[in-house]
Short mmCIF file of C-alpha atoms in Angstrom, two decimals:
data_model
loop_
_atom_site.label_atom_id
_atom_site.label_comp_id
_atom_site.label_asym_id
_atom_site.label_seq_id
_atom_site.Cartn_x
_atom_site.Cartn_y
_atom_site.Cartn_z
CA MET Z 1 0.00 0.00 0.00
CA ILE Z 2 1.09 3.53 -0.82
CA LEU Z 3 1.02 6.01 2.05
CA THR Z 4 -1.17 9.10 1.78
CA GLY Z 5 0.49 12.48 2.35
CA PRO Z 6 -0.96 12.86 5.86
CA GLN Z 7 0.31 9.35 6.69
CA ILE Z 8 3.83 10.29 5.47
CA ALA Z 9 3.77 13.23 7.92
CA ARG Z 10 2.52 10.98 10.71
CA GLU Z 11 5.08 8.19 10.17
CA ARG Z 12 7.79 10.86 10.17
CA GLU Z 13 6.54 12.19 13.52
CA ASN Z 14 6.66 8.63 14.84
CA GLN Z 15 10.26 8.34 13.56
CA ARG Z 16 9.38 5.54 11.18
CA LEU Z 17 10.87 7.45 8.25
CA VAL Z 18 13.52 10.17 7.76
CA LEU Z 19 12.74 13.31 5.75
CA GLU Z 20 14.89 16.29 6.75
CA PRO Z 21 14.40 19.18 6.36
CA PHE Z 22 10.61 18.86 6.35
CA ASP Z 23 8.13 21.51 5.16
CA PRO Z 24 4.41 20.70 5.65
CA ALA Z 25 3.60 22.77 2.53
CA ARG Z 26 5.37 20.15 0.43
CA VAL Z 27 3.11 17.29 1.51
CA GLN Z 28 1.07 16.16 -1.51
CA PRO Z 29 -1.96 13.80 -1.58
CA ASN Z 30 0.34 10.72 -1.88
CA SER Z 31 3.90 12.04 -1.86
CA TYR Z 32 6.36 14.66 -0.62
CA ASP Z 33 8.19 17.12 -2.91
CA LEU Z 34 11.99 17.04 -3.00
CA ALA Z 35 14.28 20.00 -3.79
CA LEU Z 36 17.36 19.97 -6.01
CA GLY Z 37 20.71 20.33 -4.21
CA PRO Z 38 23.44 22.69 -5.50
CA THR Z 39 25.79 20.16 -7.19
CA LEU Z 40 25.59 18.20 -10.45
CA ALA Z 41 27.95 15.46 -11.67
CA TYR Z 42 28.52 14.20 -15.20
CA TYR Z 43 30.90 11.80 -16.92
CA THR Z 44 33.80 13.31 -18.84
CA GLY Z 45 34.11 10.46 -21.37
CA GLU Z 46 31.75 10.03 -24.30
CA VAL Z 47 31.39 6.22 -24.26
CA LEU Z 48 30.62 4.68 -20.87
CA ASP Z 49 31.29 1.06 -19.91
CA THR Z 50 29.73 -1.24 -17.31
CA ARG Z 51 33.12 -2.84 -16.62
CA GLN Z 52 35.41 0.21 -16.48
CA ALA Z 53 35.66 3.08 -14.03
CA ASN Z 54 33.98 6.07 -15.72
CA ALA Z 55 35.64 9.42 -14.92
CA PHE Z 56 33.36 12.24 -13.87
CA ALA Z 57 33.36 15.93 -12.97
CA GLU Z 58 31.22 18.04 -10.64
CA VAL Z 59 29.73 21.48 -11.18
CA GLU Z 60 27.95 23.89 -8.85
CA ILE Z 61 24.70 25.26 -10.26
CA PRO Z 62 25.22 29.03 -10.74
CA ASP Z 63 22.64 31.66 -9.77
CA GLU Z 64 21.30 31.89 -13.33
CA GLY Z 65 20.70 28.13 -13.41
CA PHE Z 66 22.32 25.36 -15.46
CA VAL Z 67 21.13 24.02 -18.84
CA LEU Z 68 20.88 20.22 -18.94
CA GLU Z 69 21.69 19.04 -22.49
CA PRO Z 70 19.92 16.04 -24.07
CA ASP Z 71 23.06 14.12 -25.07
CA ARG Z 72 24.42 13.69 -21.57
CA ILE Z 73 23.39 12.00 -18.31
CA TYR Z 74 23.60 14.23 -15.21
CA LEU Z 75 23.52 13.14 -11.58
CA GLY Z 76 22.10 15.42 -8.92
CA SER Z 77 20.92 14.96 -5.38
CA SER Z 78 18.07 15.94 -3.11
CA VAL Z 79 18.53 18.65 -0.51
CA GLU Z 80 16.64 16.30 1.81
CA ARG Z 81 18.13 13.41 3.72
CA LEU Z 82 15.59 10.59 3.47
CA GLY Z 83 14.96 6.88 3.95
CA SER Z 84 13.28 4.40 6.27
CA GLU Z 85 13.90 1.15 8.12
CA HIS Z 86 10.19 0.30 7.93
CA LEU Z 87 8.91 1.54 4.57
CA VAL Z 88 10.17 1.50 0.97
CA PRO Z 89 10.72 4.93 -0.67
CA ILE Z 90 10.13 5.23 -4.42
CA ILE Z 91 11.13 8.37 -6.34
CA ARG Z 92 9.22 9.95 -9.19
CA SER Z 93 9.10 13.25 -11.04
CA ARG Z 94 6.73 16.04 -10.20
CA SER Z 95 4.42 16.26 -13.19
CA ALA Z 96 5.36 19.90 -13.78
CA ALA Z 97 9.01 18.91 -14.36
CA ALA Z 98 8.12 15.89 -16.46
CA ARG Z 99 5.94 18.04 -18.70
CA LEU Z 100 9.14 19.92 -19.60
CA GLY Z 101 10.68 16.61 -20.73
CA LEU Z 102 12.92 16.16 -17.69
CA PHE Z 103 13.45 12.62 -16.39
CA VAL Z 104 14.53 12.59 -12.70
CA HIS Z 105 15.57 8.93 -12.76
CA VAL Z 106 16.49 6.38 -15.39
CA THR Z 107 14.22 3.48 -14.29
CA ALA Z 108 16.03 3.22 -10.92
CA ASP Z 109 13.34 4.65 -8.68
CA LEU Z 110 13.48 2.26 -5.70
CA ILE Z 111 15.42 3.08 -2.53
CA ASP Z 112 16.45 0.02 -0.51
CA ILE Z 113 14.83 -0.26 2.88
CA GLY Z 114 17.39 0.92 5.46
CA SER Z 115 19.27 3.18 3.05
CA ILE Z 116 19.33 6.73 4.47
CA GLY Z 117 20.92 9.73 2.73
CA GLN Z 118 20.54 12.38 0.08
CA THR Z 119 18.99 10.68 -2.93
CA THR Z 120 20.92 10.65 -6.22
CA PHE Z 121 18.78 11.78 -9.15
CA GLN Z 122 19.56 10.61 -12.68
CA PHE Z 123 18.63 13.54 -14.95
CA HIS Z 124 17.92 13.17 -18.64
CA ALA Z 125 16.51 16.12 -20.58
CA VAL Z 126 14.63 15.42 -23.83
CA GLN Z 127 15.15 19.06 -24.87
CA PRO Z 128 17.64 21.45 -23.26
CA VAL Z 129 16.15 22.64 -19.96
CA ARG Z 130 17.48 25.16 -17.49
CA VAL Z 131 17.23 24.05 -13.85
CA HIS Z 132 17.92 25.99 -10.68
CA ALA Z 133 19.16 24.89 -7.26
CA GLY Z 134 16.17 24.52 -4.95
CA ASP Z 135 13.72 23.62 -7.74
CA CYS Z 136 11.18 21.00 -6.60
CA LEU Z 137 11.57 18.60 -9.52
CA ALA Z 138 10.99 15.25 -7.83
CA GLN Z 139 8.80 13.65 -5.19
CA VAL Z 140 9.06 10.62 -2.95
CA THR Z 141 6.34 8.07 -2.19
CA PHE Z 142 6.45 5.47 0.59
CA TRP Z 143 5.22 1.86 0.38
CA ARG Z 144 4.55 -0.80 3.02
CA PRO Z 145 6.64 -3.96 2.66
CA ARG Z 146 5.63 -7.54 3.38
CA GLY Z 147 8.06 -10.06 4.89
CA ARG Z 148 11.14 -10.14 7.07
CA ILE Z 149 13.24 -6.98 6.69
CA VAL Z 150 16.99 -7.08 6.10
CA LEU Z 151 18.32 -3.54 6.08
CA TYR Z 152 20.49 -2.11 3.33
CA ASP Z 153 24.16 -2.30 4.23
CA GLY Z 154 25.94 -0.98 1.15
CA LYS Z 155 28.46 1.54 -0.02
CA TYR Z 156 26.01 4.42 -0.58
CA GLN Z 157 24.87 4.59 3.07
CA ASN Z 158 24.74 8.18 4.40
CA SER Z 159 25.57 9.54 0.96
CA ARG Z 160 25.81 13.29 0.44
CA GLY Z 161 25.60 14.87 -3.02
CA PRO Z 162 25.37 12.98 -6.32
CA GLN Z 163 27.00 9.54 -6.37
CA PRO Z 164 28.32 8.23 -9.73
CA SER Z 165 27.96 4.57 -10.70
CA GLN Z 166 30.25 1.95 -9.14
CA ILE Z 167 28.99 -0.76 -11.50
CA HIS Z 168 32.51 -1.66 -12.72
CA LEU Z 169 33.22 -3.06 -9.24
CA ASP Z 170 30.65 -5.79 -9.95
CA ALA Z 171 32.95 -7.63 -12.34
CA VAL Z 172 35.56 -8.00 -9.59
CA GLY Z 173 33.23 -9.71 -7.14
CA ALA Z 174 30.53 -12.32 -7.36
CA GLY Z 175 28.74 -10.88 -10.35
CA ARG Z 176 27.09 -7.84 -8.82
CA MET L 1 -1.80 -3.58 -3.14
CA ILE L 2 -2.33 -3.37 -6.88
CA LEU L 3 -5.84 -4.11 -8.11
CA THR L 4 -6.40 -6.99 -10.50
CA GLY L 5 -8.24 -6.24 -13.74
CA PRO L 6 -11.51 -7.81 -12.52
CA GLN L 7 -11.23 -5.70 -9.33
CA ILE L 8 -10.77 -2.52 -11.43
CA ALA L 9 -14.04 -3.34 -13.22
CA ARG L 10 -15.77 -4.04 -9.90
CA GLU L 11 -14.59 -0.85 -8.15
CA ARG L 12 -15.77 1.09 -11.19
CA GLU L 13 -19.23 -0.50 -10.92
CA ASN L 14 -19.28 0.49 -7.25
CA GLN L 15 -18.35 4.06 -8.27
CA ARG L 16 -15.08 3.95 -6.36
CA LEU L 17 -13.15 4.97 -9.47
CA VAL L 18 -13.87 6.86 -12.71
CA LEU L 19 -12.97 5.34 -16.08
CA GLU L 20 -15.13 6.68 -18.93
CA PRO L 21 -15.70 5.48 -21.57
CA PHE L 22 -15.19 1.88 -20.44
CA ASP L 23 -14.71 -1.16 -22.69
CA PRO L 24 -14.51 -4.57 -20.93
CA ALA L 25 -12.21 -5.81 -23.72
CA ARG L 26 -9.54 -3.41 -22.49
CA VAL L 27 -9.36 -4.90 -19.00
CA GLN L 28 -5.95 -6.56 -18.59
CA PRO L 29 -4.76 -8.89 -15.77
CA ASN L 30 -3.68 -5.89 -13.62
CA SER L 31 -4.50 -2.77 -15.62
CA TYR L 32 -6.80 -1.07 -18.11
CA ASP L 33 -5.68 0.12 -21.57
CA LEU L 34 -5.97 3.83 -22.41
CA ALA L 35 -6.46 5.32 -25.89
CA LEU L 36 -4.70 8.35 -27.35
CA GLY L 37 -6.84 11.47 -27.81
CA PRO L 38 -6.71 13.54 -31.03
CA THR L 39 -4.52 16.47 -29.87
CA LEU L 40 -0.78 16.81 -29.19
CA ALA L 41 1.03 19.81 -27.68
CA TYR L 42 4.71 20.74 -27.90
CA TYR L 43 6.88 23.66 -26.87
CA THR L 44 7.88 26.13 -29.58
CA GLY L 45 11.18 27.18 -27.98
CA GLU L 46 14.30 25.02 -28.08
CA VAL L 47 15.58 25.65 -24.52
CA LEU L 48 13.01 25.24 -21.75
CA ASP L 49 13.27 26.78 -18.28
CA THR L 50 11.78 25.80 -14.94
CA ARG L 51 11.33 29.47 -14.01
CA GLN L 52 9.94 30.93 -17.25
CA ALA L 53 6.64 30.40 -19.04
CA ASN L 54 7.38 28.05 -21.96
CA ALA L 55 5.34 28.83 -25.10
CA PHE L 56 3.64 25.88 -26.76
CA ALA L 57 1.55 24.96 -29.81
CA GLU L 58 -1.14 22.32 -30.41
CA VAL L 59 -1.63 20.02 -33.38
CA GLU L 60 -4.45 17.66 -34.34
CA ILE L 61 -3.26 14.19 -35.33
CA PRO L 62 -4.13 13.76 -39.06
CA ASP L 63 -5.66 10.59 -40.49
CA GLU L 64 -2.28 9.29 -41.66
CA GLY L 65 -0.88 9.66 -38.14
CA PHE L 66 1.82 11.95 -36.72
CA VAL L 67 5.54 11.20 -36.42
CA LEU L 68 6.95 11.91 -32.95
CA GLU L 69 10.59 13.05 -33.32
CA PRO L 70 13.27 12.11 -30.75
CA ASP L 71 14.52 15.64 -30.06
CA ARG L 72 11.25 17.01 -28.74
CA ILE L 73 8.87 16.39 -25.82
CA TYR L 74 5.21 15.99 -26.81
CA LEU L 75 2.19 16.12 -24.52
CA GLY L 76 -0.93 14.12 -25.33
CA SER L 77 -3.97 13.03 -23.39
CA SER L 78 -6.11 10.00 -22.83
CA VAL L 79 -9.50 9.71 -24.48
CA GLU L 80 -10.69 8.43 -21.10
CA ARG L 81 -11.66 10.57 -18.14
CA LEU L 82 -10.20 8.83 -15.09
CA GLY L 83 -9.35 9.14 -11.42
CA SER L 84 -10.50 8.11 -7.96
CA GLU L 85 -11.18 9.48 -4.49
CA HIS L 86 -10.34 6.09 -2.93
CA LEU L 87 -7.49 4.60 -4.97
CA VAL L 88 -4.24 5.89 -6.48
CA PRO L 89 -3.92 5.60 -10.29
CA ILE L 90 -0.46 5.01 -11.77
CA ILE L 91 0.17 5.23 -15.52
CA ARG L 92 2.52 3.03 -17.52
CA SER L 93 3.13 2.12 -21.14
CA ARG L 94 1.65 -0.91 -22.82
CA SER L 95 4.60 -3.13 -23.55
CA ALA L 96 3.82 -3.13 -27.29
CA ALA L 97 4.33 0.67 -27.42
CA ALA L 98 7.42 0.59 -25.21
CA ARG L 99 9.00 -2.02 -27.45
CA LEU L 100 8.88 0.62 -30.21
CA GLY L 101 10.89 2.95 -27.96
CA LEU L 102 7.98 5.19 -27.00
CA PHE L 103 7.90 6.58 -23.45
CA VAL L 104 4.35 7.55 -22.37
CA HIS L 105 5.53 9.48 -19.31
CA VAL L 106 8.77 11.06 -18.13
CA THR L 107 8.95 9.56 -14.60
CA ALA L 108 5.70 11.32 -13.59
CA ASP L 109 3.38 8.33 -13.47
CA LEU L 110 1.40 9.01 -10.29
CA ILE L 111 -2.05 10.63 -10.36
CA ASP L 112 -3.02 12.36 -7.12
CA ILE L 113 -5.92 10.81 -5.29
CA GLY L 114 -8.97 12.94 -6.02
CA SER L 115 -7.69 14.24 -9.37
CA ILE L 116 -10.22 13.40 -12.10
CA GLY L 117 -9.79 14.20 -15.79
CA GLN L 118 -8.15 13.22 -19.05
CA THR L 119 -4.59 12.19 -18.19
CA THR L 120 -1.72 14.12 -19.77
CA PHE L 121 0.87 11.82 -21.34
CA GLN L 122 4.49 12.93 -21.72
CA PHE L 123 5.71 11.33 -24.94
CA HIS L 124 9.37 10.80 -25.76
CA ALA L 125 10.33 8.71 -28.80
CA VAL L 126 13.81 7.14 -28.88
CA GLN L 127 13.48 6.74 -32.68
CA PRO L 128 10.92 8.53 -34.85
CA VAL L 129 7.58 6.74 -34.42
CA ARG L 130 4.28 7.36 -36.15
CA VAL L 131 1.28 7.33 -33.80
CA HIS L 132 -2.42 7.45 -34.59
CA ALA L 133 -5.38 8.88 -32.67
CA GLY L 134 -7.11 6.03 -30.84
CA ASP L 135 -3.94 3.93 -30.44
CA CYS L 136 -3.86 2.13 -27.09
CA LEU L 137 -0.35 3.16 -26.02
CA ALA L 138 -0.75 3.39 -22.24
CA GLN L 139 -2.44 1.63 -19.37
CA VAL L 140 -3.55 2.60 -15.88
CA THR L 141 -3.12 0.59 -12.69
CA PHE L 142 -4.86 1.31 -9.37
CA TRP L 143 -3.32 1.02 -5.89
CA ARG L 144 -4.80 1.00 -2.38
CA PRO L 145 -3.61 3.82 -0.13
CA ARG L 146 -2.96 3.72 3.60
CA GLY L 147 -3.78 6.67 5.85
CA ARG L 148 -6.10 9.64 5.98
CA ILE L 149 -7.04 10.90 2.52
CA VAL L 150 -6.84 14.57 1.55
CA LEU L 151 -8.16 14.96 -1.97
CA TYR L 152 -6.29 16.75 -4.76
CA ASP L 153 -7.44 20.33 -5.11
CA GLY L 154 -5.19 21.76 -7.80
CA LYS L 155 -5.19 23.62 -11.06
CA TYR L 156 -5.40 20.53 -13.31
CA GLN L 157 -8.75 19.30 -11.92
CA ASN L 158 -11.19 18.25 -14.67
CA SER L 159 -8.54 18.78 -17.31
CA ARG L 160 -9.35 18.08 -20.95
CA GLY L 161 -6.63 17.54 -23.55
CA PRO L 162 -2.87 17.85 -22.97
CA GLN L 163 -1.84 20.29 -20.21
CA PRO L 164 1.62 21.96 -20.51
CA SER L 165 3.80 22.54 -17.46
CA GLN L 166 3.00 25.37 -15.04
CA ILE L 167 6.25 24.87 -13.12
CA HIS L 168 7.33 28.51 -13.53
CA LEU L 169 4.47 29.52 -11.21
CA ASP L 170 6.31 27.70 -8.39
CA ALA L 171 8.94 30.42 -8.09
CA VAL L 172 6.24 33.00 -7.39
CA GLY L 173 4.67 31.14 -4.49
CA ALA L 174 5.94 29.15 -1.56
CA GLY L 175 8.47 27.10 -3.48
CA ARG L 176 6.16 24.75 -5.36
CA MET R 1 2.55 -4.36 -0.59
CA ILE R 2 6.03 -4.87 -1.97
CA LEU R 3 7.80 -8.06 -0.93
CA THR R 4 11.07 -7.84 0.97
CA GLY R 5 14.04 -9.76 -0.44
CA PRO R 6 13.76 -12.56 2.15
CA GLN R 7 10.05 -12.85 1.31
CA ILE R 8 10.87 -13.18 -2.41
CA ALA R 9 13.16 -16.11 -1.56
CA ARG R 10 10.47 -17.66 0.64
CA GLU R 11 7.64 -17.34 -1.89
CA ARG R 12 9.94 -18.94 -4.47
CA GLU R 13 10.60 -21.89 -2.15
CA ASN R 14 6.82 -22.23 -1.73
CA GLN R 15 6.45 -22.23 -5.54
CA ARG R 16 4.39 -19.06 -5.52
CA LEU R 17 6.75 -17.39 -7.99
CA VAL R 18 9.22 -18.52 -10.69
CA LEU R 19 12.79 -17.20 -10.70
CA GLU R 20 15.23 -19.59 -12.42
CA PRO R 21 18.17 -19.80 -12.14
CA PHE R 22 18.27 -18.42 -8.59
CA ASP R 23 21.36 -17.17 -6.74
CA PRO R 24 20.84 -16.16 -3.06
CA ALA R 25 23.64 -13.57 -3.45
CA ARG R 26 21.40 -11.60 -5.81
CA VAL R 27 18.62 -11.10 -3.26
CA GLN R 28 18.44 -7.38 -2.40
CA PRO R 29 16.47 -5.69 0.43
CA ASN R 30 13.33 -5.44 -1.77
CA SER R 31 14.23 -6.99 -5.11
CA TYR R 32 16.23 -9.62 -7.01
CA ASP R 33 18.95 -8.76 -9.57
CA LEU R 34 18.50 -9.96 -13.17
CA ALA R 35 21.30 -10.75 -15.63
CA LEU R 36 21.46 -9.77 -19.29
CA GLY R 37 21.04 -12.62 -21.80
CA PRO R 38 23.34 -12.95 -24.85
CA THR R 39 21.04 -11.59 -27.59
CA LEU R 40 19.91 -8.06 -28.53
CA ALA R 41 17.30 -7.08 -31.11
CA TYR R 42 16.83 -3.74 -32.89
CA TYR R 43 14.65 -2.38 -35.68
CA THR R 44 16.26 -2.00 -39.09
CA GLY R 45 14.05 0.90 -40.23
CA GLU R 46 14.55 4.47 -39.04
CA VAL R 47 10.89 5.49 -38.65
CA LEU R 48 8.69 3.07 -36.69
CA ASP R 49 4.90 2.88 -36.93
CA THR R 50 2.26 1.61 -34.51
CA ARG R 51 0.20 0.25 -37.42
CA GLN R 52 2.87 -1.41 -39.57
CA ALA R 53 5.06 -4.44 -38.97
CA ASN R 54 8.52 -3.09 -38.05
CA ALA R 55 11.39 -5.22 -39.38
CA PHE R 56 14.13 -6.10 -36.91
CA ALA R 57 17.50 -7.84 -36.67
CA GLU R 58 19.22 -9.76 -33.87
CA VAL R 59 22.83 -9.63 -32.72
CA GLU R 60 24.81 -11.75 -30.27
CA ILE R 61 26.80 -9.71 -27.75
CA PRO R 62 30.51 -10.39 -28.48
CA ASP R 63 33.09 -11.06 -25.77
CA GLU R 64 34.28 -7.45 -25.77
CA GLY R 65 30.72 -6.22 -25.17
CA PHE R 66 28.34 -4.21 -27.37
CA VAL R 67 27.93 -0.42 -27.42
CA LEU R 68 24.32 0.72 -27.17
CA GLU R 69 23.89 3.96 -29.16
CA PRO R 70 21.53 6.75 -28.01
CA ASP R 71 19.57 7.08 -31.26
CA ARG R 72 18.21 3.54 -31.30
CA ILE R 73 15.93 1.36 -29.15
CA TYR R 74 17.36 -2.09 -28.30
CA LEU R 75 15.49 -5.08 -26.94
CA GLY R 76 17.23 -7.60 -24.71
CA SER R 77 16.10 -10.29 -22.32
CA SER R 78 16.82 -11.62 -18.88
CA VAL R 79 18.81 -14.81 -18.42
CA GLU R 80 16.20 -15.69 -15.80
CA ARG R 81 12.81 -17.22 -16.47
CA LEU R 82 10.39 -15.42 -14.14
CA GLY R 83 6.77 -14.72 -13.32
CA SER R 84 3.99 -15.62 -10.89
CA GLU R 85 0.36 -16.68 -10.76
CA HIS R 86 -0.04 -15.04 -7.33
CA LEU R 87 2.08 -11.89 -7.35
CA VAL R 88 2.72 -9.04 -9.80
CA PRO R 89 6.35 -8.60 -10.95
CA ILE R 90 7.57 -5.08 -11.73
CA ILE R 91 10.95 -4.46 -13.40
CA ARG R 92 13.34 -1.61 -12.64
CA SER R 93 16.96 -0.73 -13.22
CA ARG R 94 19.72 -1.38 -10.75
CA SER R 95 20.84 2.06 -9.66
CA ALA R 96 24.41 1.35 -10.80
CA ALA R 97 23.21 0.90 -14.41
CA ALA R 98 20.84 3.88 -14.27
CA ARG R 99 23.68 6.11 -13.04
CA LEU R 100 25.37 5.38 -16.40
CA GLY R 101 22.26 6.69 -18.18
CA LEU R 102 20.90 3.29 -19.21
CA PHE R 103 17.13 2.82 -19.18
CA VAL R 104 16.15 -0.88 -18.88
CA HIS R 105 12.51 -0.26 -19.83
CA VAL R 106 10.55 2.46 -21.57
CA THR R 107 7.73 2.95 -19.01
CA ALA R 108 6.51 -0.66 -19.50
CA ASP R 109 7.67 -2.14 -16.21
CA LEU R 110 4.66 -4.31 -15.27
CA ILE R 111 4.52 -8.04 -15.98
CA ASP R 112 1.00 -9.45 -16.17
CA ILE R 113 0.12 -11.91 -13.46
CA GLY R 114 0.38 -15.40 -14.96
CA SER R 115 2.95 -14.42 -17.60
CA ILE R 116 6.05 -16.63 -17.22
CA GLY R 117 9.19 -16.36 -19.36
CA GLN R 118 12.39 -14.47 -20.00
CA THR R 119 11.59 -10.77 -19.58
CA THR R 120 12.12 -8.44 -22.54
CA PHE R 121 14.10 -5.33 -21.59
CA GLN R 122 13.72 -2.11 -23.56
CA PHE R 123 17.14 -0.46 -23.54
CA HIS R 124 17.71 3.22 -24.17
CA ALA R 125 21.15 4.72 -23.58
CA VAL R 126 21.42 8.48 -22.98
CA GLN R 127 25.13 8.34 -23.88
CA PRO R 128 26.82 5.44 -25.68
CA VAL R 129 27.36 2.63 -23.14
CA ARG R 130 29.11 -0.68 -23.55
CA VAL R 131 27.23 -3.63 -22.03
CA HIS R 132 28.31 -7.23 -21.57
CA ALA R 133 26.33 -10.47 -21.50
CA GLY R 134 25.75 -11.47 -17.89
CA ASP R 135 25.77 -7.87 -16.56
CA CYS R 136 23.24 -7.40 -13.75
CA LEU R 137 21.54 -4.27 -15.10
CA ALA R 138 17.96 -4.77 -13.90
CA GLN R 139 16.05 -6.03 -10.90
CA VAL R 140 12.57 -7.40 -10.29
CA THR R 141 10.21 -6.53 -7.45
CA PHE R 142 7.03 -8.45 -6.53
CA TRP R 143 3.73 -6.93 -5.39
CA ARG R 144 0.60 -8.41 -3.79
CA PRO R 145 -2.58 -8.01 -5.82
CA ARG R 146 -6.11 -7.42 -4.57
CA GLY R 147 -9.12 -8.99 -6.27
CA ARG R 148 -10.03 -11.98 -8.38
CA ILE R 149 -7.10 -13.14 -10.53
CA VAL R 150 -7.46 -13.85 -14.25
CA LEU R 151 -4.15 -15.16 -15.55
CA TYR R 152 -2.35 -13.76 -18.58
CA ASP R 153 -3.13 -15.76 -21.69
CA GLY R 154 -1.31 -13.89 -24.45
CA LYS R 155 1.12 -14.34 -27.26
CA TYR R 156 4.28 -13.72 -25.23
CA GLN R 157 3.75 -16.69 -22.85
CA ASN R 158 6.92 -18.75 -22.32
CA SER R 159 8.93 -16.26 -24.35
CA ARG R 160 12.65 -16.81 -24.81
CA GLY R 161 15.01 -14.00 -25.86
CA PRO R 162 13.95 -10.44 -26.78
CA GLN R 163 10.45 -10.09 -28.27
CA PRO R 164 9.80 -7.16 -30.67
CA SER R 165 6.53 -5.24 -30.62
CA GLN R 166 3.39 -6.76 -32.15
CA ILE R 167 1.44 -3.52 -31.76
CA HIS R 168 0.47 -3.37 -35.47
CA LEU R 169 -1.76 -6.42 -34.89
CA ASP R 170 -3.97 -4.22 -32.67
CA ALA R 171 -5.43 -2.36 -35.63
CA VAL R 172 -6.72 -5.64 -37.10
CA GLY R 173 -8.63 -6.72 -34.01
CA ALA R 174 -10.73 -5.06 -31.37
CA GLY R 175 -8.39 -2.22 -30.59
CA ARG R 176 -5.57 -3.96 -28.81
#
């Protein structure tokens, strides 16, 4: 079951989920709006590879905003620190951002239960689109799980700012 | 919990959700197929901005269909009027459309509980693809919420046809 | 409700879902990782059409990997045979793949209840990205349904390898 907005606020009060900072005006009927943090990351190479380290650079969004170009993937992060040991967060776009052709994730919308931190967005712009730090582009929903819970215990715990892919490390280990 | 197709039909009979017009042949195992309405909208500028009004134009889909180009975001709408005050609708593509490389939303798949109207699709084509009015490109699923319900009370209520983004109005108000 | 990883393993043991082959190391907090099979399919024409058959070709991924280009939609499939007559599978990307700008579906993430087979991925790369057979790019989640179940009985049952779109057959029949 998907939590209603009032239930998100209530579970937060009961410390069953983390959402900081929290502004009651951003509670929606079934979600909570997330703001864009000040830093973007992008890869400096043109061809990426699942089995190589992919070099990247970071940029601070200037006051006049930053134009996301269609031929490049950008990583950003939420201002908010969020997660839960009891509920499963799923990220989606606010419809106002999506109607400008801005993807806020690239089919990786699920946050593992127990993973707490600033969420990494995967931005893809269909047409060039200028974004500004603090824009509410995304939202988070929360879902009730069924079954025994084993908390996330991975390398992105307590992440701050955008986190590039570590997929090349998979090939070293047991296939993931 | 996600409703099964037979349960979608039943909740509609009990007036717990709106789905008009309704064709029993379009009930799927866990969803209902949606048809494409006759009008598309697109932005006339090349660079869009989250804090400016973005001018747009509308086009009627001709009898021979309309080719969606990869470098542009298009907005369309469902023929069907849909929504619910008790359940949460979530939009997705029919797999037959997705296998042609046609996105029907841009990570904004959630419809607020209480929002009733023709749904705005966000179309992005990976390769050029010709679409036709009446094509069943999308489907809607319905999900049970948990918690106190506060119904949607926003500017898109009872919308008809594709609705462009109003995100630039956020900057004026309280940050959304 | 979304199943936890341990619950996915348990429901599989109780034969309530199919996931073969199965590796306990790929169980995540709320999902199971899926590996990429050896074959990719793509359309040979430039402009696709919802009401025409769209010719396609297949390619085996060579040992050095295969570069997915941004201007083309590719279909792939999971190594795993999966599905359920009791639960609804939904596909998403592993975040490590998404952070390279690789979509694993094109808004068609839902698998009909009762549909069992190798899952067809819809790949779209924002930048060129080299993939390798056996890469864990996607994951599957399982959701509890509500209502009477009518099992999938369609043309993709028991599919093996990537399955191109059959959407042009819709126009012949009753609209789907």
